[in-house]
PDB file of C-alpha atoms in Angstrom:
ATOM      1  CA  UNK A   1      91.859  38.547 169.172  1.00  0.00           C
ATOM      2  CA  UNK A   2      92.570  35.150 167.206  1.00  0.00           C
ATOM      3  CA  UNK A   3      89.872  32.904 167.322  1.00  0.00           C
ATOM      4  CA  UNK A   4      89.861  29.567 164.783  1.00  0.00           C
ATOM      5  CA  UNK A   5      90.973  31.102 161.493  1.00  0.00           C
ATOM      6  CA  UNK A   6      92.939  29.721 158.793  1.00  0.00           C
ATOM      7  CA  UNK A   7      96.374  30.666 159.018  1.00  0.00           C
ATOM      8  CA  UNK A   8      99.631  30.649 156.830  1.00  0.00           C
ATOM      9  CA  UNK A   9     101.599  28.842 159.173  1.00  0.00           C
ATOM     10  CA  UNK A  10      99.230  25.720 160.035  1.00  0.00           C
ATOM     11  CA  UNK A  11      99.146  25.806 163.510  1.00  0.00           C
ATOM     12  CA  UNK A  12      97.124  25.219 165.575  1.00  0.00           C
ATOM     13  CA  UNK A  13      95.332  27.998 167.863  1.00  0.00           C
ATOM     14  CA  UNK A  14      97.186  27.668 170.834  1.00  0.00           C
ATOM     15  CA  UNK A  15     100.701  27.715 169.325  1.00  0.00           C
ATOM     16  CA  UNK A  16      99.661  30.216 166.810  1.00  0.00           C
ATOM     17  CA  UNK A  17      98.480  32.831 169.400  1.00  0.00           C
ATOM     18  CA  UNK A  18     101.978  32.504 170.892  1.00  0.00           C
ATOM     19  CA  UNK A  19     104.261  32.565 167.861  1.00  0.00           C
ATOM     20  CA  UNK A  20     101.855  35.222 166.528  1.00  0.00           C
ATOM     21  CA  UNK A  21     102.069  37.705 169.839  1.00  0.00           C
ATOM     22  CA  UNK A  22     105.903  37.305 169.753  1.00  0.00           C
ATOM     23  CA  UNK A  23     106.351  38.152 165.882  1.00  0.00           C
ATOM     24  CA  UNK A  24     103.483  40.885 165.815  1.00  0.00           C
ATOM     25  CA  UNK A  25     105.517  42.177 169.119  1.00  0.00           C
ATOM     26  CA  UNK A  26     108.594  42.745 167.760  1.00  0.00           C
ATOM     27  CA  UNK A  27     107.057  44.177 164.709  1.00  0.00           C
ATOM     28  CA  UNK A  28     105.898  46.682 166.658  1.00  0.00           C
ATOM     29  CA  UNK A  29     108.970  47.661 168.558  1.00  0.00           C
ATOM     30  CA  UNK A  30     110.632  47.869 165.096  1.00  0.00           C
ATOM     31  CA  UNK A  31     107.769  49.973 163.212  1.00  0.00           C
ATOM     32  CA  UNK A  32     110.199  52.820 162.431  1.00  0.00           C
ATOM     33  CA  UNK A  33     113.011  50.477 161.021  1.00  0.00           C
ATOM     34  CA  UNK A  34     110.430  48.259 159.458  1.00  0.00           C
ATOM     35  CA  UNK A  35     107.786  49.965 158.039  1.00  0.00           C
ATOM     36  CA  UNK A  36     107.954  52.612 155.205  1.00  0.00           C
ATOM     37  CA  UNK A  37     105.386  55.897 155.900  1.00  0.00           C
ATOM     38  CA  UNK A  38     105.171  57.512 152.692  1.00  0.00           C
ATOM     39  CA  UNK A  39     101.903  59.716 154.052  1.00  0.00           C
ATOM     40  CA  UNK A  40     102.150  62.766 156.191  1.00  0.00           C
ATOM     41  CA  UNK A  41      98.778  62.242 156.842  1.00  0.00           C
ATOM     42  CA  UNK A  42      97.167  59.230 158.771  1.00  0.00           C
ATOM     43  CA  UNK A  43      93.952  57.958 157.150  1.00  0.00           C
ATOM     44  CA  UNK A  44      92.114  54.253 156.612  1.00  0.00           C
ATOM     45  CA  UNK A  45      93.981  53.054 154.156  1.00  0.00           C
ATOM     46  CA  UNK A  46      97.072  53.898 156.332  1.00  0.00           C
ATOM     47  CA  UNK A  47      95.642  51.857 159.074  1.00  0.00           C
ATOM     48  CA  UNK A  48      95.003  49.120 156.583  1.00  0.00           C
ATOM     49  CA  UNK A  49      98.286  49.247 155.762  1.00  0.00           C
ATOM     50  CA  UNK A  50      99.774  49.397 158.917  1.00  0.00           C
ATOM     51  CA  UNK A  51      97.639  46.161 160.159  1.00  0.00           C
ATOM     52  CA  UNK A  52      98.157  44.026 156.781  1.00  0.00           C
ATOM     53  CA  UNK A  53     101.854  44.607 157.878  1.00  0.00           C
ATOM     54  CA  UNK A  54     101.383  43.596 161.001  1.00  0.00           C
ATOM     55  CA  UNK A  55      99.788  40.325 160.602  1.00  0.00           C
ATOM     56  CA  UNK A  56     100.220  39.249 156.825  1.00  0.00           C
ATOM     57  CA  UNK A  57     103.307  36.824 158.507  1.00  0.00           C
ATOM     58  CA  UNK A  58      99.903  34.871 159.569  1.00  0.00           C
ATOM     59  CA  UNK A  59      96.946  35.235 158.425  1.00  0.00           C
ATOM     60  CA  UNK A  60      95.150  35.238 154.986  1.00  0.00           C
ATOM     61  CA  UNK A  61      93.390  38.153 153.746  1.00  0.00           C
ATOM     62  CA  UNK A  62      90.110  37.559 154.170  1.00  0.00           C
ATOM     63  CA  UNK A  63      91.055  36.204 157.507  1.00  0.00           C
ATOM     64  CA  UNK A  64      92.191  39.552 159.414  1.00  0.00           C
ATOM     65  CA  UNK A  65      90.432  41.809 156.644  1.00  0.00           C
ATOM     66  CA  UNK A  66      88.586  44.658 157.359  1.00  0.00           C
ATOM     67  CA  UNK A  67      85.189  43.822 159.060  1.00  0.00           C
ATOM     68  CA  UNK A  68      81.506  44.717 156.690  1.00  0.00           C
ATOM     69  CA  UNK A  69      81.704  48.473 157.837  1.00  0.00           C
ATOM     70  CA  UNK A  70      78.178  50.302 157.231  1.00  0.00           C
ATOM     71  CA  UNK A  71      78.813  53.442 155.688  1.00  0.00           C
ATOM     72  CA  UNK A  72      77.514  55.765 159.012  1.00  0.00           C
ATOM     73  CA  UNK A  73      81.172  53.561 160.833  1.00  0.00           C
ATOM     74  CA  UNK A  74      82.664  54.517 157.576  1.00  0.00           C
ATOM     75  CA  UNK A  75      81.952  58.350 157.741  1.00  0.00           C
ATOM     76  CA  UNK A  76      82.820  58.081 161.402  1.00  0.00           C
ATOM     77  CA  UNK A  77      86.117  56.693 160.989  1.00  0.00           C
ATOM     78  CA  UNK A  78      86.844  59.535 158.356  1.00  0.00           C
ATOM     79  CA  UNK A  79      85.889  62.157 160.645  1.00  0.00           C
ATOM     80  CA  UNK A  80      88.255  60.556 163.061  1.00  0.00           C
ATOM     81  CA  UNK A  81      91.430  60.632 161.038  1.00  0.00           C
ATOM     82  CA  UNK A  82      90.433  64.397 160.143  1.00  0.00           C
ATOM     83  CA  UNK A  83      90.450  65.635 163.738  1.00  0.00           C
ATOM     84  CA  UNK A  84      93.456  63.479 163.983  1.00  0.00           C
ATOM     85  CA  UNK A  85      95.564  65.229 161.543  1.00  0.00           C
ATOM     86  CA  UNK A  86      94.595  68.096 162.488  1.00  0.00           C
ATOM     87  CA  UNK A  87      95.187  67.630 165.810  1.00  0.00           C
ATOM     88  CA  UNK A  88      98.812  66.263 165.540  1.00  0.00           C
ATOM     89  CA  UNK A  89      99.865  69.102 162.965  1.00  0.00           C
ATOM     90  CA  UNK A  90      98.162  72.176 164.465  1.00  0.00           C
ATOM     91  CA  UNK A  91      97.800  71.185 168.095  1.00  0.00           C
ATOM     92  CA  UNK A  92      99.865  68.690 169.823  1.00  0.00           C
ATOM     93  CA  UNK A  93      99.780  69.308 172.983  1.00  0.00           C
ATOM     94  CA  UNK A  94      95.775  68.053 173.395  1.00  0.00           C
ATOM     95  CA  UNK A  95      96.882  64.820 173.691  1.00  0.00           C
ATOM     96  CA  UNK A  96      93.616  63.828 175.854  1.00  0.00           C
ATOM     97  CA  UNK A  97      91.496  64.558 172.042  1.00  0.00           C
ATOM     98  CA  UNK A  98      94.366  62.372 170.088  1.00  0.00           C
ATOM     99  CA  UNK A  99      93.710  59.074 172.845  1.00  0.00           C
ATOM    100  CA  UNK A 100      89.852  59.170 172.824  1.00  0.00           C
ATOM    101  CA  UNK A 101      90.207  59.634 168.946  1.00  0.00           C
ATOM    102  CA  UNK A 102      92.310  56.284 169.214  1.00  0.00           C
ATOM    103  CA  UNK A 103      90.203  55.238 172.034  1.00  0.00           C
ATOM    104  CA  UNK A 104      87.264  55.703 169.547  1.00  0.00           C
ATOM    105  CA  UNK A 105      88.382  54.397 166.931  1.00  0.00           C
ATOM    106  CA  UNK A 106      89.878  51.140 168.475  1.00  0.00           C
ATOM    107  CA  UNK A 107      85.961  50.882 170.063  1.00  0.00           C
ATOM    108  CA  UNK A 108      84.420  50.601 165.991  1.00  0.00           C
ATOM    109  CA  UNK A 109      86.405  47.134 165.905  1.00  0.00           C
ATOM    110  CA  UNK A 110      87.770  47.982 162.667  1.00  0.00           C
ATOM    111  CA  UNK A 111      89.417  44.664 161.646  1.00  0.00           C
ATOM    112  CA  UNK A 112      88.241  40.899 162.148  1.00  0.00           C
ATOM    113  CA  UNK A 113      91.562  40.759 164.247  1.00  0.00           C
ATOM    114  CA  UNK A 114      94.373  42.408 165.287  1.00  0.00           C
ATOM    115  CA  UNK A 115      92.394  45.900 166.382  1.00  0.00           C
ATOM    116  CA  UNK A 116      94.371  46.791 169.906  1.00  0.00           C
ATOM    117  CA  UNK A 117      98.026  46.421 168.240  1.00  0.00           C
ATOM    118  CA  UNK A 118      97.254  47.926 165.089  1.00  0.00           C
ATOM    119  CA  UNK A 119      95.679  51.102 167.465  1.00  0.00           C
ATOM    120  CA  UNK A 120      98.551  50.384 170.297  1.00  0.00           C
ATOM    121  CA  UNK A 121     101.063  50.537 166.701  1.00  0.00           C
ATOM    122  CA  UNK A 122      99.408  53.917 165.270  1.00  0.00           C
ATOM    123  CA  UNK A 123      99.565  55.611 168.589  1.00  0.00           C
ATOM    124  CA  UNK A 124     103.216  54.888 168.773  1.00  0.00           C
ATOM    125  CA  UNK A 125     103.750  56.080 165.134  1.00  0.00           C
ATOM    126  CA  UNK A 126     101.933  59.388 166.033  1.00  0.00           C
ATOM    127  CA  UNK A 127     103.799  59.690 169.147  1.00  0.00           C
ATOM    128  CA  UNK A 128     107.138  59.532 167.298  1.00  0.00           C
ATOM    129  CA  UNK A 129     106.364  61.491 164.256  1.00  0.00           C
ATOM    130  CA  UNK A 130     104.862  64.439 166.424  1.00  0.00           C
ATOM    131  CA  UNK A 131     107.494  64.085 169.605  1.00  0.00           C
ATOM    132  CA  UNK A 132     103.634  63.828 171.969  1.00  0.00           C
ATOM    133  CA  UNK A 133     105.893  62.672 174.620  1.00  0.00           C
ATOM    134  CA  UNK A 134     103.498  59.662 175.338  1.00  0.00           C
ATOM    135  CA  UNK A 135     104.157  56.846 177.184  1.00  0.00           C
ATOM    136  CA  UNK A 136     103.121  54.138 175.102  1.00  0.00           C
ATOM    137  CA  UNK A 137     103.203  51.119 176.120  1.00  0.00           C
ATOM    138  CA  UNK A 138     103.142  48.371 173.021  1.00  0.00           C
ATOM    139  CA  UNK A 139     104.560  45.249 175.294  1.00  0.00           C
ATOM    140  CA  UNK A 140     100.784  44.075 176.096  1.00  0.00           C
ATOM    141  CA  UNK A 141      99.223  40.771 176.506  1.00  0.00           C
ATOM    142  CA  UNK A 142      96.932  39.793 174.468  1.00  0.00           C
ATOM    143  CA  UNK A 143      94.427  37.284 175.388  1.00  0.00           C
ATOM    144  CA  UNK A 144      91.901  35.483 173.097  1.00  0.00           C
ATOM    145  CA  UNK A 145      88.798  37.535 174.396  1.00  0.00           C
ATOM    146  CA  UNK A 146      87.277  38.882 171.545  1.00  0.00           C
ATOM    147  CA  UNK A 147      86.800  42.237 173.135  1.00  0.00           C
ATOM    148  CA  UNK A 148      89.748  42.898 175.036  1.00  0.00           C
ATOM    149  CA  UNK A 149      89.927  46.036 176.831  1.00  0.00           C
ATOM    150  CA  UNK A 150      94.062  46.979 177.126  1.00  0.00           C
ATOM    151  CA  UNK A 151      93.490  50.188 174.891  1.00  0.00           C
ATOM    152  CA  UNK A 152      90.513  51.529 176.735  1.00  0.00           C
ATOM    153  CA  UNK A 153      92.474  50.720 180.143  1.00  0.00           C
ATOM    154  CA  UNK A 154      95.590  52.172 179.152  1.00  0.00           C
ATOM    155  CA  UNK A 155      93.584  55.494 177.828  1.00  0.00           C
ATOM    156  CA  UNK A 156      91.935  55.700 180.916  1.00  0.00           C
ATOM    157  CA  UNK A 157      95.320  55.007 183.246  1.00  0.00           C
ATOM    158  CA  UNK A 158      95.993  58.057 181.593  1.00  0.00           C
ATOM    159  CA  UNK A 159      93.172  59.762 183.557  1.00  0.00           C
ATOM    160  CA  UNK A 160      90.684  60.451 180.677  1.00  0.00           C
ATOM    161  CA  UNK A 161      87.238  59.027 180.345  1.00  0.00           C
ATOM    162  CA  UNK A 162      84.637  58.583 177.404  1.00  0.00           C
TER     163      UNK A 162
END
């Protein structure tokens, strides 16, 4: 999740990826104290919210911008967040449909960076505003593949598969 991008702080790749994980971290514990939800309702542009907070400390914004989505990955997406909603207001307790729906949506590699912890971040979000009673788990490593697999492992530690 890095790679060789221009970043605000001039560092180099190595030190960035470690001053980056330990800010973007602690972001994340601190989402509720941090981060202002004015929506009752999660869509795109709350997820592109949520990750320009998370990473604007480092990166420009056509750096960790929003990947060229076709507009099939767009309709997708927007189907997501509407079984999404409506699963958190109306049902709960089918919290297998609410992690392949972030399982799914973590998959379309939404952003150029940043995808697991901006997922790992909206999972926790959902789990607090809707008391799911989910173990989340937002303390992960993150390594510099470019396709890491932490949120498809820890959806399927929960027993679930695609």
């Amino acid at each position: 999740e890095g790679g060789n991008m221009a970043n605000k702080l001039g560092l180099m790749e190595e030190r960035l990826a470690d001053v980056e994980r330990k800010i973007v971290n602690l972001k994340m514990n601190l989402i509720d104290e941090w981060f202002t939800f004015n929506k009752k309702q999660f869509d795109f542009e709350y997820l592109v919210e949520l990750h320009n907070f998370l990473f604007n400390d480092f990166y420009f914004k056509y750096d960790a911008e929003v990947r060229n989505l076709t507009n099939i990955e767009k309709n997708i997406i927007n189907d997501y967040f509407n079984k999404l909603n409506y699963l958190c207001i109306n049902e709960p307790n089918k919290l297998e449909e609410i992690l392949l729906i972030i399982r799914e949506l973590w998959g379309l590699q939404i952003f150029v960076v940043g995808n697991t912890r901006t997922l790992l971040t909206l999972l926790k979000i959902i789990n607090d505003a809707f008391y799911l009673n989910l173990d989340v788990d937002i303390n992960i490593e993150i390594n510099s593949n470019p396709r890491i697999f932490e949120l498809q492992n820890f959806v399927n530690q929960k027993g679930l598969t695609k």
